[in-house]
Amino acid sequence: MPRVTLLPSPGLALLRATGVTSLLLLLWNPGTTRSLASDIQPIVLLDASLSMSGAVGAPWRAALDTARALGAKRNAIVWRFGAGVAAFDTTPPADGATRLAPALDAAAARGGEVIVVTDGAVTDVGTIPADLLRRPRMIVLPRPPFRDAFVAAVEGQRRVSAGDTIRLRVSYGTAGKRETGDEKRTATLTASVGGRRVASRVVELPDSGVLGTELTFPVSRFPSGWSVLDVRLDGVGDPEPRDDARRFAIEVSPQPAAVIFASPPDWDTRFLARTLGDVARVPVKTFVEIEPGRWRDAATLAPVPAADLARAAQGARLVVLSGDPERARRFTESPTAQLVWPTARGQAGDWYLERPPASPLAGALAGVAWDSLPPAVAVADAMPQDSAKGGAMTALTARLARRGAPRPVITLAEVRGVRRATVTASGLWRWAFRGGAPEEAYRSLVAALADWLLGDRGAGSRERAVPVAPEVPNGLPMAWRWTGAGDPRPLVVELQGEGATARTDTLRFDAGGRAELRLPPGAYRYALAGGSERGLVVTEEYSDEWRPAPPVLAAQPGQPEARVARVGLRDRWWLYVIAVAAFVAEWAWRRRQGLP
């Protein structure tokens, strides 16, 4: 009997074709794109800097209501930005800076729509890439313009001794447009301590910008120890009084701890005096010989008799002889720690300092990148008196143009318990002038010399941590620097504020030896637990945010970046279902019809 072949029906062929096509598409895996913008919550960046709560037309309430409305309407996340980026809360603004770049960077990395609510006075707009700045929607609520006078800065010697004269450089100015012609054009610049006026001067207010003047007064009006000096513009009558004053911390000691004799004075002497007082945290007195035989006070240029010079050197713990040291040796007959730094002579050239050999200074200088430092401009021969001392140790060497034999530029010696250091390289002030890593190298060198010369009496040998600056503007953290031996570790600090208010905090240092502590406005006497470190820190009422500033941002609709993602067919679950269903249906149909 002939064999009968049953042909599949068109339905079976369609099922086979559907299954095979699904398998081919899964093997090929073509992709499609889809937008992710709808999958990410919008972000509202709310300006929480102090300018949002200024005394004139503060937009904080309107900005807060706008951020809340956007958050509820768009189901958006709200972040606060100012000096940093923080989660949303309704507390009044407290940041002393308006930096938008970190917030925009974080929002751009997350994706989605970005809305910025600000007064437009952003300080870092120049550092934000143009494409990143065009992306967010800007809602600008500017403050109304107003006229404002302010004290911009106070500079001067911070550590002084009894009998000194304090000379402060005060910068003051005005901002904002004049409304009428009857605004005050003069004001009284006053300096007071403990509510008692110590100096005053009538100054002319500029139409705009900043001017500078000096306030001079004797230290005898200050008590011994730390005091807070208030420098204020009186009689301006502007609507924002919180930027009319600055505070300046001054420490008064009975006598100078370090005395510098410079003959003649030069840049090395100037930078040494400033850095020595900073890193050793001791009052420094400088005398200069501008004319042969006539010495003057470097601060006031007043003539100083030889007897007063000898008395100052005798009472000091450290004496520095700079320029031509021989011209001042007659004042230093008492056994006192001495730093000899001849800068008035020497062999000129590019002298590159090398890594230090083993010495008492090696540990403090271990982190200096010597190859990146500017060369010294000259190296002098050691003075006969210094070279004759026995037991001298070389602490640092230099080579002319990096060639030839190394020449000692820093030597250390101790004779009958009195320490002497000699530095024969001149031009090292260029390290401090350049800033950055070279400046830190210069500070490390001066600090190492001061610590070794002063021994246990040096502030640097006792203190584990010090504030970077005693004063900080309102809304910014107080920065501390680790100065102790070993790796930084947390330190408990006790703070006694004005009005008998006390608090205890912990300084937690990062890998770079830096810690930050936020304090409300006021003066605080601090003490580090487990040590003898004491001092004074001040958080000012002043902030740059109080001053009127034109908005640098304008309202814009924004250009939200559409983020897309590629989705392959293998990521579509329904294609697998179709393939499986087609083959199962074909198999069942074939079984029912008796097909193989």
Coordinates of C-alpha atoms in Angstrom, one line a residue:
M1 CA 0.0 0.0 0.0
P2 CA 1.5 3.4 -1.0
R3 CA 2.7 5.6 1.9
V4 CA 0.6 8.8 2.4
T5 CA 2.5 12.0 3.4
L6 CA 0.5 14.5 5.4
L7 CA 1.5 18.0 4.7
P8 CA 1.4 20.6 7.6
S9 CA -1.4 23.1 7.5
P10 CA -0.8 26.8 7.0
G11 CA -1.4 27.3 10.8
L12 CA 1.5 25.0 11.7
A13 CA 3.7 26.8 9.3
L14 CA 2.8 30.1 10.8
L15 CA 3.6 28.9 14.3
R16 CA 7.0 27.5 13.2
A17 CA 7.8 30.8 11.5
T18 CA 6.8 32.7 14.6
G19 CA 9.0 30.6 16.8
V20 CA 12.0 30.6 14.5
T21 CA 11.7 34.4 14.0
S22 CA 11.6 34.9 17.7
L23 CA 14.8 32.8 18.2
L24 CA 16.6 34.8 15.4
L25 CA 15.7 38.1 17.0
L26 CA 17.0 36.9 20.4
L27 CA 20.2 35.8 18.8
W28 CA 20.6 39.1 16.9
N29 CA 19.4 41.2 19.9
P30 CA 18.7 44.5 18.1
G31 CA 18.5 47.5 20.6
T32 CA 16.1 50.3 21.1
T33 CA 16.5 53.5 23.2
R34 CA 14.2 55.0 25.7
S35 CA 14.4 58.2 27.8
L36 CA 15.3 57.9 31.5
A37 CA 14.2 61.4 32.4
S38 CA 10.8 60.3 33.6
D39 CA 12.4 57.7 35.8
I40 CA 14.5 60.1 37.9
Q41 CA 13.0 62.6 40.4
P42 CA 13.7 66.2 39.7
I43 CA 16.1 68.0 42.1
V44 CA 15.5 71.5 43.5
L45 CA 18.7 73.3 44.7
L46 CA 17.8 75.9 47.4
D47 CA 20.3 78.6 48.1
A48 CA 20.9 78.6 51.9
S49 CA 23.6 81.2 52.2
L50 CA 23.5 84.1 54.6
S51 CA 22.6 86.5 51.8
M52 CA 19.2 84.9 51.6
S53 CA 18.4 86.2 55.1
G54 CA 19.9 89.7 54.8
A55 CA 18.5 92.7 56.7
V56 CA 17.1 94.3 53.5
G57 CA 14.5 92.4 51.4
A58 CA 15.6 89.0 52.4
P59 CA 14.2 86.5 49.9
W60 CA 14.5 83.4 52.1
R61 CA 10.8 83.0 52.9
A62 CA 9.8 83.3 49.2
A63 CA 12.6 80.9 48.2
L64 CA 11.6 78.4 50.9
D65 CA 7.9 78.5 49.8
T66 CA 9.0 78.1 46.1
A67 CA 11.2 75.1 46.9
R68 CA 8.4 73.5 49.0
A69 CA 5.8 74.0 46.2
L70 CA 8.1 72.6 43.5
G71 CA 8.9 69.6 45.8
A72 CA 5.2 68.8 46.3
K73 CA 4.1 69.5 42.7
R74 CA 6.9 67.7 40.9
N75 CA 7.6 65.1 43.6
A76 CA 11.1 66.6 43.6
I77 CA 14.1 66.2 46.0
V78 CA 15.2 69.4 47.7
W79 CA 18.9 70.0 48.5
R80 CA 20.4 73.1 50.3
F81 CA 23.6 74.6 49.0
G82 CA 25.9 77.3 50.2
A83 CA 29.4 76.6 51.5
G84 CA 28.5 72.9 50.8
V85 CA 25.6 70.7 49.9
A86 CA 23.2 69.4 52.5
A87 CA 19.8 67.8 52.8
F88 CA 16.7 70.0 53.0
D89 CA 15.5 71.4 56.2
T90 CA 13.6 74.6 57.2
T91 CA 16.3 76.1 59.5
P92 CA 17.4 79.7 58.6
P93 CA 20.4 80.0 56.2
A94 CA 23.7 79.6 57.9
D95 CA 26.4 79.2 55.2
G96 CA 28.9 82.1 54.8
A97 CA 29.5 81.4 51.1
T98 CA 27.4 80.7 48.0
R99 CA 29.0 78.0 45.9
L100 CA 26.8 76.4 43.3
A101 CA 29.4 74.3 41.5
P102 CA 29.4 71.3 44.0
A103 CA 25.6 71.1 44.0
L104 CA 25.4 71.2 40.2
D105 CA 28.1 68.5 39.9
A106 CA 26.2 66.2 42.3
A107 CA 22.9 66.9 40.5
A108 CA 24.3 66.3 37.1
A109 CA 25.9 63.0 38.1
R110 CA 22.4 61.9 39.3
G111 CA 20.6 63.0 36.2
G112 CA 17.0 64.3 35.9
E113 CA 15.6 67.8 35.8
V114 CA 17.5 70.4 38.0
I115 CA 15.8 73.6 39.3
V116 CA 17.9 76.2 41.2
V117 CA 16.3 78.7 43.5
T118 CA 18.7 81.5 44.5
D119 CA 19.2 85.3 44.8
G120 CA 21.7 85.1 42.0
A121 CA 24.7 86.2 44.0
V122 CA 26.9 83.1 43.4
T123 CA 30.6 83.4 44.0
D124 CA 31.9 80.5 41.9
V125 CA 30.0 81.1 38.7
G126 CA 33.2 81.5 36.8
T127 CA 34.3 78.0 37.6
I128 CA 31.1 76.3 36.4
P129 CA 31.3 74.9 32.8
A130 CA 29.0 76.7 30.4
D131 CA 27.1 73.6 29.4
L132 CA 26.5 72.7 33.0
L133 CA 25.3 76.2 33.8
R134 CA 22.8 76.2 30.9
R135 CA 21.2 73.0 31.9
P136 CA 19.2 73.8 35.1
R137 CA 16.1 75.9 35.3
M138 CA 17.0 79.1 37.2
I139 CA 14.5 80.8 39.5
V140 CA 16.2 84.1 40.7
L141 CA 14.7 86.0 43.6
P142 CA 17.2 89.0 43.9
R143 CA 17.5 91.2 46.9
P144 CA 16.5 94.8 46.4
P145 CA 19.5 97.2 46.0
F146 CA 20.7 99.2 49.0
R147 CA 23.6 101.3 50.1
D148 CA 26.0 99.7 52.6
A149 CA 29.3 100.6 54.3
F150 CA 31.5 97.8 55.7
V151 CA 34.9 96.9 57.2
A152 CA 36.5 94.5 54.7
A153 CA 39.6 93.3 56.6
V154 CA 42.0 94.0 59.5
E155 CA 45.6 93.1 59.2
G156 CA 48.5 93.5 61.6
Q157 CA 50.9 91.9 64.0
R158 CA 49.0 89.4 66.1
R159 CA 51.6 88.7 68.9
V160 CA 53.2 91.7 70.5
S161 CA 55.1 92.4 73.7
A162 CA 54.6 95.1 76.3
G163 CA 55.9 98.4 75.2
D164 CA 55.2 97.7 71.5
T165 CA 53.0 99.9 69.2
I166 CA 50.3 98.1 67.3
R167 CA 49.8 99.2 63.7
L168 CA 46.7 97.9 62.1
R169 CA 45.9 98.1 58.4
V170 CA 42.1 98.4 58.1
S171 CA 40.3 98.1 54.7
Y172 CA 36.9 99.6 54.5
G173 CA 34.5 100.6 51.8
T174 CA 31.0 100.9 50.4
A175 CA 28.8 98.9 48.0
G176 CA 25.5 99.6 46.3
K177 CA 24.2 102.5 44.4
R178 CA 23.5 105.9 46.0
E179 CA 19.8 106.6 46.2
T180 CA 20.1 110.3 46.9
G181 CA 22.9 112.8 47.4
D182 CA 22.5 113.1 51.2
E183 CA 24.1 109.8 52.2
K184 CA 26.9 110.1 54.8
R185 CA 30.3 110.6 53.2
T186 CA 32.4 110.3 56.4
A187 CA 32.4 107.9 59.3
T188 CA 34.5 107.2 62.4
L189 CA 36.7 104.1 62.4
T190 CA 37.2 103.0 66.0
A191 CA 39.1 100.3 67.7
S192 CA 38.0 99.0 71.1
V193 CA 38.8 96.2 73.5
G194 CA 36.4 95.1 76.2
G195 CA 34.1 98.0 75.3
R196 CA 36.9 100.5 75.9
R197 CA 38.0 102.6 72.9
V198 CA 41.7 102.6 72.3
A199 CA 41.9 104.4 68.9
S200 CA 39.7 106.2 66.4
R201 CA 40.0 108.0 63.1
V202 CA 37.6 109.9 60.9
V203 CA 37.7 108.4 57.4
E204 CA 36.2 109.4 54.0
L205 CA 33.8 106.9 52.6
P206 CA 34.3 106.1 48.9
D207 CA 31.5 106.3 46.4
S208 CA 32.2 102.5 45.8
G209 CA 35.0 100.1 46.3
V210 CA 37.5 99.7 49.2
L211 CA 40.1 102.0 50.8
G212 CA 42.7 101.4 53.4
T213 CA 44.0 103.3 56.4
E214 CA 46.1 102.6 59.5
L215 CA 45.2 102.7 63.2
T216 CA 48.1 103.0 65.6
F217 CA 48.0 102.7 69.4
P218 CA 50.3 101.5 72.2
V219 CA 50.0 98.0 73.6
S220 CA 49.9 99.4 77.1
R221 CA 46.2 99.8 76.7
F222 CA 45.8 96.0 76.5
P223 CA 45.8 93.4 79.3
S224 CA 48.4 90.6 79.3
G225 CA 47.4 87.5 77.3
W226 CA 44.8 87.2 74.6
S227 CA 42.3 90.0 73.8
V228 CA 39.7 90.6 71.1
L229 CA 40.0 93.9 69.3
D230 CA 36.8 95.3 67.7
V231 CA 37.3 97.5 64.7
R232 CA 34.0 99.3 63.7
L233 CA 32.7 102.0 61.4
D234 CA 30.5 104.2 63.5
G235 CA 28.0 106.7 62.3
V236 CA 27.3 105.2 58.9
G237 CA 23.6 104.5 59.5
D238 CA 23.2 101.9 56.8
P239 CA 20.4 99.2 56.9
E240 CA 22.9 96.3 57.3
P241 CA 24.9 96.8 60.5
R242 CA 26.3 93.3 60.7
D243 CA 29.2 94.0 58.3
D244 CA 30.2 97.3 59.9
A245 CA 32.7 95.6 62.3
R246 CA 35.5 93.1 62.2
R247 CA 37.3 91.4 65.1
F248 CA 41.0 90.8 65.5
A249 CA 42.7 88.6 68.2
I250 CA 45.9 89.9 69.8
E251 CA 48.2 88.2 72.3
V252 CA 50.3 90.4 74.6
S253 CA 53.3 89.0 76.4
P254 CA 55.6 90.8 79.0
Q255 CA 58.6 90.7 76.6
P256 CA 59.3 89.5 73.1
A257 CA 60.2 85.8 72.8
A258 CA 62.2 86.4 69.6
V259 CA 64.3 89.4 68.5
I260 CA 65.6 89.9 65.0
F261 CA 68.5 92.2 64.1
A262 CA 68.7 93.0 60.4
S263 CA 71.6 95.0 59.0
P264 CA 70.6 95.8 56.3
P265 CA 67.0 94.6 56.2
D266 CA 65.9 92.6 53.1
W267 CA 63.1 90.3 51.9
D268 CA 64.6 87.3 53.8
T269 CA 64.2 89.2 57.0
R270 CA 60.7 90.4 56.3
F271 CA 59.4 86.9 55.5
L272 CA 61.3 85.3 58.4
A273 CA 59.8 87.7 60.9
R274 CA 56.2 87.1 59.7
T275 CA 56.6 83.3 59.5
L276 CA 58.5 82.9 62.7
G277 CA 55.7 84.6 64.7
D278 CA 53.1 82.5 63.0
V279 CA 54.7 79.0 63.2
A280 CA 56.4 79.4 66.6
R281 CA 53.4 81.3 68.0
V282 CA 55.6 83.8 69.9
P283 CA 55.9 87.6 69.7
V284 CA 58.7 88.8 67.4
K285 CA 60.4 92.1 67.6
T286 CA 62.5 93.3 64.7
F287 CA 65.2 96.0 64.7
V288 CA 66.8 97.3 61.4
E289 CA 70.0 99.2 60.7
I290 CA 69.2 101.4 57.7
E291 CA 72.1 103.8 58.3
P292 CA 75.5 102.8 59.8
G293 CA 75.3 102.8 63.5
R294 CA 71.6 103.8 63.7
W295 CA 69.1 101.1 64.6
R296 CA 65.4 101.6 64.3
D297 CA 62.2 99.7 65.3
A298 CA 61.1 98.0 62.1
A299 CA 57.4 98.6 62.9
T300 CA 57.6 102.4 63.6
L301 CA 61.1 103.3 62.3
A302 CA 61.7 105.1 65.6
P303 CA 65.4 105.3 66.7
V304 CA 66.3 102.7 69.4
P305 CA 69.3 103.3 71.7
A306 CA 72.0 100.6 72.0
A307 CA 71.0 100.0 75.7
D308 CA 67.4 99.1 74.7
L309 CA 68.7 96.8 72.0
A310 CA 70.9 95.0 74.4
R311 CA 68.1 94.8 76.9
A312 CA 65.7 93.3 74.3
A313 CA 68.3 90.7 73.3
Q314 CA 69.0 89.8 76.9
G315 CA 65.3 89.2 77.7
A316 CA 64.5 87.2 74.5
R317 CA 64.6 83.4 74.2
L318 CA 65.7 83.5 70.6
V319 CA 67.9 86.1 68.8
V320 CA 68.2 86.2 65.0
L321 CA 71.2 88.0 63.4
S322 CA 70.4 88.7 59.7
G323 CA 72.1 90.6 56.9
D324 CA 75.6 91.2 58.2
P325 CA 75.5 89.4 61.6
E326 CA 78.7 91.0 62.9
R327 CA 77.1 94.4 63.1
A328 CA 74.7 93.2 65.9
R329 CA 76.9 90.7 67.8
R330 CA 77.7 93.3 70.5
F331 CA 74.1 93.2 71.6
T332 CA 74.0 89.4 72.1
E333 CA 76.5 88.7 74.8
S334 CA 74.0 86.8 77.0
P335 CA 73.7 83.0 76.5
T336 CA 70.6 82.9 74.4
A337 CA 69.5 80.6 71.6
Q338 CA 70.7 82.2 68.3
L339 CA 70.0 82.0 64.6
V340 CA 72.6 83.5 62.4
W341 CA 71.5 84.1 58.8
P342 CA 74.0 86.1 56.7
T343 CA 72.1 87.4 53.6
A344 CA 74.2 90.4 52.7
R345 CA 77.0 88.4 51.1
G346 CA 77.7 85.1 49.4
Q347 CA 78.4 83.4 46.1
A348 CA 75.6 84.1 43.7
G349 CA 74.0 81.4 41.6
D350 CA 71.2 78.9 41.5
W351 CA 71.8 76.8 44.6
Y352 CA 69.4 73.8 44.7
L353 CA 68.8 72.4 48.2
E354 CA 69.0 68.7 48.6
R355 CA 67.3 66.1 50.8
P356 CA 68.5 66.6 54.4
P357 CA 70.9 64.1 56.1
A358 CA 70.2 62.7 59.5
S359 CA 69.8 65.6 62.0
P360 CA 67.3 67.0 64.5
L361 CA 65.5 68.7 61.6
A362 CA 65.2 65.7 59.3
G363 CA 61.9 64.5 60.7
A364 CA 60.2 67.8 60.4
L365 CA 61.4 68.2 56.8
A366 CA 60.7 64.7 55.6
G367 CA 57.6 65.6 53.6
V368 CA 59.2 68.5 51.6
A369 CA 59.5 67.9 47.8
W370 CA 63.0 69.4 47.4
D371 CA 63.2 69.0 43.6
S372 CA 60.2 71.4 43.1
L373 CA 61.6 74.3 45.2
P374 CA 63.1 77.4 43.8
P375 CA 66.8 77.6 44.2
A376 CA 68.6 79.9 46.7
V377 CA 70.2 82.9 45.0
A378 CA 73.4 82.9 47.0
V379 CA 75.3 80.8 49.6
A380 CA 77.7 82.5 52.1
D381 CA 80.7 81.0 53.9
A382 CA 80.1 80.3 57.5
M383 CA 81.1 83.0 59.9
P384 CA 84.5 82.5 61.7
Q385 CA 82.8 82.5 65.1
D386 CA 80.3 79.9 63.9
S387 CA 82.8 77.6 62.1
A388 CA 85.0 77.5 65.2
K389 CA 82.3 76.0 67.3
G390 CA 82.9 72.3 68.0
G391 CA 80.3 69.6 67.4
A392 CA 78.6 71.4 64.5
M393 CA 76.1 69.2 62.6
T394 CA 75.1 69.7 59.0
A395 CA 71.3 69.8 58.6
L396 CA 70.9 70.8 55.0
T397 CA 73.1 71.1 51.9
A398 CA 72.9 72.7 48.5
R399 CA 74.7 72.3 45.1
L400 CA 75.4 75.1 42.6
A401 CA 73.4 74.3 39.5
R402 CA 72.9 70.8 40.9
R403 CA 76.6 70.0 40.2
G404 CA 79.8 69.8 42.1
A405 CA 80.3 69.1 45.8
P406 CA 77.5 69.9 48.2
R407 CA 77.9 72.9 50.5
P408 CA 76.4 73.1 54.0
V409 CA 73.7 75.8 54.2
I410 CA 72.2 74.9 57.6
T411 CA 74.4 73.9 60.5
L412 CA 73.4 73.2 64.1
A413 CA 75.6 73.4 67.2
E414 CA 75.2 73.4 71.0
V415 CA 77.8 75.0 73.2
R416 CA 77.5 74.8 77.0
G417 CA 73.8 74.1 76.7
V418 CA 73.1 77.1 74.3
R419 CA 71.9 76.2 70.9
R420 CA 73.1 77.9 67.7
A421 CA 71.9 77.5 64.1
T422 CA 73.5 79.0 61.0
V423 CA 71.7 79.5 57.7
T424 CA 74.0 80.6 54.9
A425 CA 71.5 80.4 52.0
S426 CA 69.7 83.7 50.9
G427 CA 66.6 84.1 48.7
L428 CA 64.6 81.4 50.5
W429 CA 61.8 84.0 50.9
R430 CA 60.8 83.1 47.3
W431 CA 59.4 79.8 48.6
A432 CA 56.9 81.7 50.8
F433 CA 56.2 84.2 48.1
R434 CA 55.3 81.5 45.6
G435 CA 52.6 80.0 47.8
G436 CA 51.4 76.4 47.8
A437 CA 53.8 73.6 48.4
P438 CA 56.9 75.9 48.4
E439 CA 55.3 78.1 51.1
E440 CA 54.6 75.1 53.2
A441 CA 58.2 74.0 52.8
Y442 CA 59.4 77.4 54.0
R443 CA 57.0 77.3 57.0
S444 CA 58.2 73.8 57.8
L445 CA 61.9 74.9 57.7
V446 CA 61.3 77.9 59.9
A447 CA 59.2 75.9 62.4
A448 CA 61.8 73.1 62.6
L449 CA 64.6 75.7 63.3
A450 CA 62.4 77.5 65.9
D451 CA 61.5 74.2 67.7
W452 CA 65.0 73.0 67.9
L453 CA 66.4 76.4 69.0
L454 CA 63.7 77.0 71.6
G455 CA 63.7 73.4 72.8
D456 CA 60.9 72.6 75.3
R457 CA 60.1 76.4 75.4
G458 CA 58.9 76.5 71.8
A459 CA 55.2 76.6 71.3
G460 CA 55.5 74.2 68.3
S461 CA 57.1 71.5 70.5
R462 CA 54.1 71.6 72.9
E463 CA 51.1 72.0 70.7
R464 CA 49.4 69.1 69.0
A465 CA 46.9 71.3 67.0
V466 CA 46.5 75.0 66.3
P467 CA 43.8 77.0 64.5
V468 CA 44.8 78.0 61.0
A469 CA 43.5 81.5 61.7
P470 CA 42.1 82.8 65.0
E471 CA 39.2 84.5 63.3
V472 CA 36.7 83.2 60.8
P473 CA 33.7 85.0 59.2
N474 CA 30.2 84.1 60.1
G475 CA 28.9 80.9 58.5
L476 CA 32.3 79.3 57.8
P477 CA 34.0 76.5 59.8
M478 CA 37.0 77.2 62.0
A479 CA 39.9 75.2 60.5
W480 CA 42.5 73.5 62.6
R481 CA 45.9 72.1 61.6
W482 CA 47.6 69.1 63.2
T483 CA 51.1 70.1 64.4
G484 CA 52.0 67.3 66.8
A485 CA 54.1 64.3 66.4
G486 CA 52.8 61.1 64.7
D487 CA 49.6 60.6 62.8
P488 CA 46.7 62.9 63.5
R489 CA 44.2 61.7 66.0
P490 CA 41.0 63.0 67.5
L491 CA 41.3 65.7 70.2
V492 CA 38.7 66.9 72.6
V493 CA 38.5 70.7 72.8
E494 CA 36.8 72.6 75.6
L495 CA 35.5 76.1 74.6
Q496 CA 34.6 78.8 77.0
G497 CA 32.5 81.5 75.2
E498 CA 31.4 85.0 76.1
G499 CA 28.7 85.2 78.7
A500 CA 30.0 82.1 80.6
T501 CA 28.8 79.7 77.9
A502 CA 30.8 76.5 77.6
R503 CA 30.8 73.6 75.2
T504 CA 32.9 70.6 74.4
D505 CA 33.7 69.3 70.9
T506 CA 36.0 66.9 69.2
L507 CA 38.5 67.8 66.5
R508 CA 38.5 65.0 63.9
F509 CA 41.4 65.3 61.5
D510 CA 41.5 64.0 58.0
A511 CA 44.5 62.3 56.3
G512 CA 46.0 65.8 55.6
G513 CA 45.9 66.8 59.2
R514 CA 43.0 69.2 58.9
A515 CA 39.9 69.5 61.0
E516 CA 36.9 71.8 61.0
L517 CA 34.7 73.1 63.8
R518 CA 31.6 75.2 63.3
L519 CA 30.9 77.8 66.0
P520 CA 28.3 80.4 66.4
P521 CA 29.4 84.1 66.4
G522 CA 31.5 85.0 69.5
A523 CA 34.9 84.7 71.1
Y524 CA 36.0 81.4 72.6
R525 CA 38.9 80.6 74.8
Y526 CA 39.9 77.0 74.0
A527 CA 41.9 74.3 75.8
L528 CA 42.8 70.9 74.3
A529 CA 42.1 68.0 76.7
G530 CA 45.2 66.2 77.9
G531 CA 47.6 69.0 77.2
S532 CA 48.6 72.6 77.9
E533 CA 47.4 74.0 74.6
R534 CA 45.3 77.1 75.1
G535 CA 44.3 80.1 73.1
L536 CA 41.5 82.2 71.6
V537 CA 39.4 81.8 68.5
V538 CA 36.7 84.1 67.2
T539 CA 33.7 83.6 64.9
E540 CA 32.8 87.0 63.6
E541 CA 29.3 88.4 63.0
Y542 CA 30.7 89.8 59.7
S543 CA 30.2 87.9 56.5
D544 CA 30.8 88.8 52.9
E545 CA 27.2 87.6 52.3
W546 CA 25.8 90.6 54.2
R547 CA 27.2 93.0 51.6
P548 CA 25.0 93.9 48.6
A549 CA 26.1 92.1 45.5
P550 CA 24.5 92.2 42.0
P551 CA 23.1 88.9 40.8
V552 CA 25.4 87.1 38.4
L553 CA 22.7 84.5 37.4
A554 CA 19.6 85.3 35.4
A555 CA 16.3 83.4 35.3
Q556 CA 16.3 80.8 32.5
P557 CA 14.0 77.9 31.5
G558 CA 16.9 75.5 31.4
Q559 CA 18.0 72.8 29.0
P560 CA 17.4 69.5 30.7
E561 CA 19.6 66.8 29.4
A562 CA 17.6 63.8 28.1
R563 CA 19.3 60.7 29.3
V564 CA 18.6 57.6 27.2
A565 CA 19.3 53.9 27.7
R566 CA 19.7 51.1 25.1
V567 CA 17.3 48.2 25.7
G568 CA 18.0 45.0 23.7
L569 CA 15.3 42.5 22.7
R570 CA 16.7 40.0 25.1
D571 CA 15.6 42.4 27.8
R572 CA 12.0 42.1 26.6
W573 CA 10.3 39.3 28.5
W574 CA 7.4 39.0 26.1
L575 CA 9.6 37.8 23.2
Y576 CA 10.6 34.7 25.2
V577 CA 6.9 34.1 25.9
I578 CA 6.1 34.3 22.2
A579 CA 8.9 31.9 21.2
V580 CA 8.0 29.3 23.8
A581 CA 4.2 29.6 23.1
A582 CA 4.7 29.2 19.4
F583 CA 6.8 26.0 19.7
V584 CA 4.6 24.5 22.3
A585 CA 1.4 25.2 20.3
E586 CA 3.1 23.7 17.1
W587 CA 4.0 20.6 19.0
A588 CA 0.5 20.1 20.4
W589 CA -1.1 20.7 17.1
R590 CA 1.2 18.2 15.4
R591 CA 0.5 15.5 18.0
R592 CA -3.2 16.0 17.6
Q593 CA -3.0 15.6 13.8
G594 CA -0.6 12.6 14.1
L595 CA 2.3 14.4 12.4
P596 CA 5.9 13.5 13.3

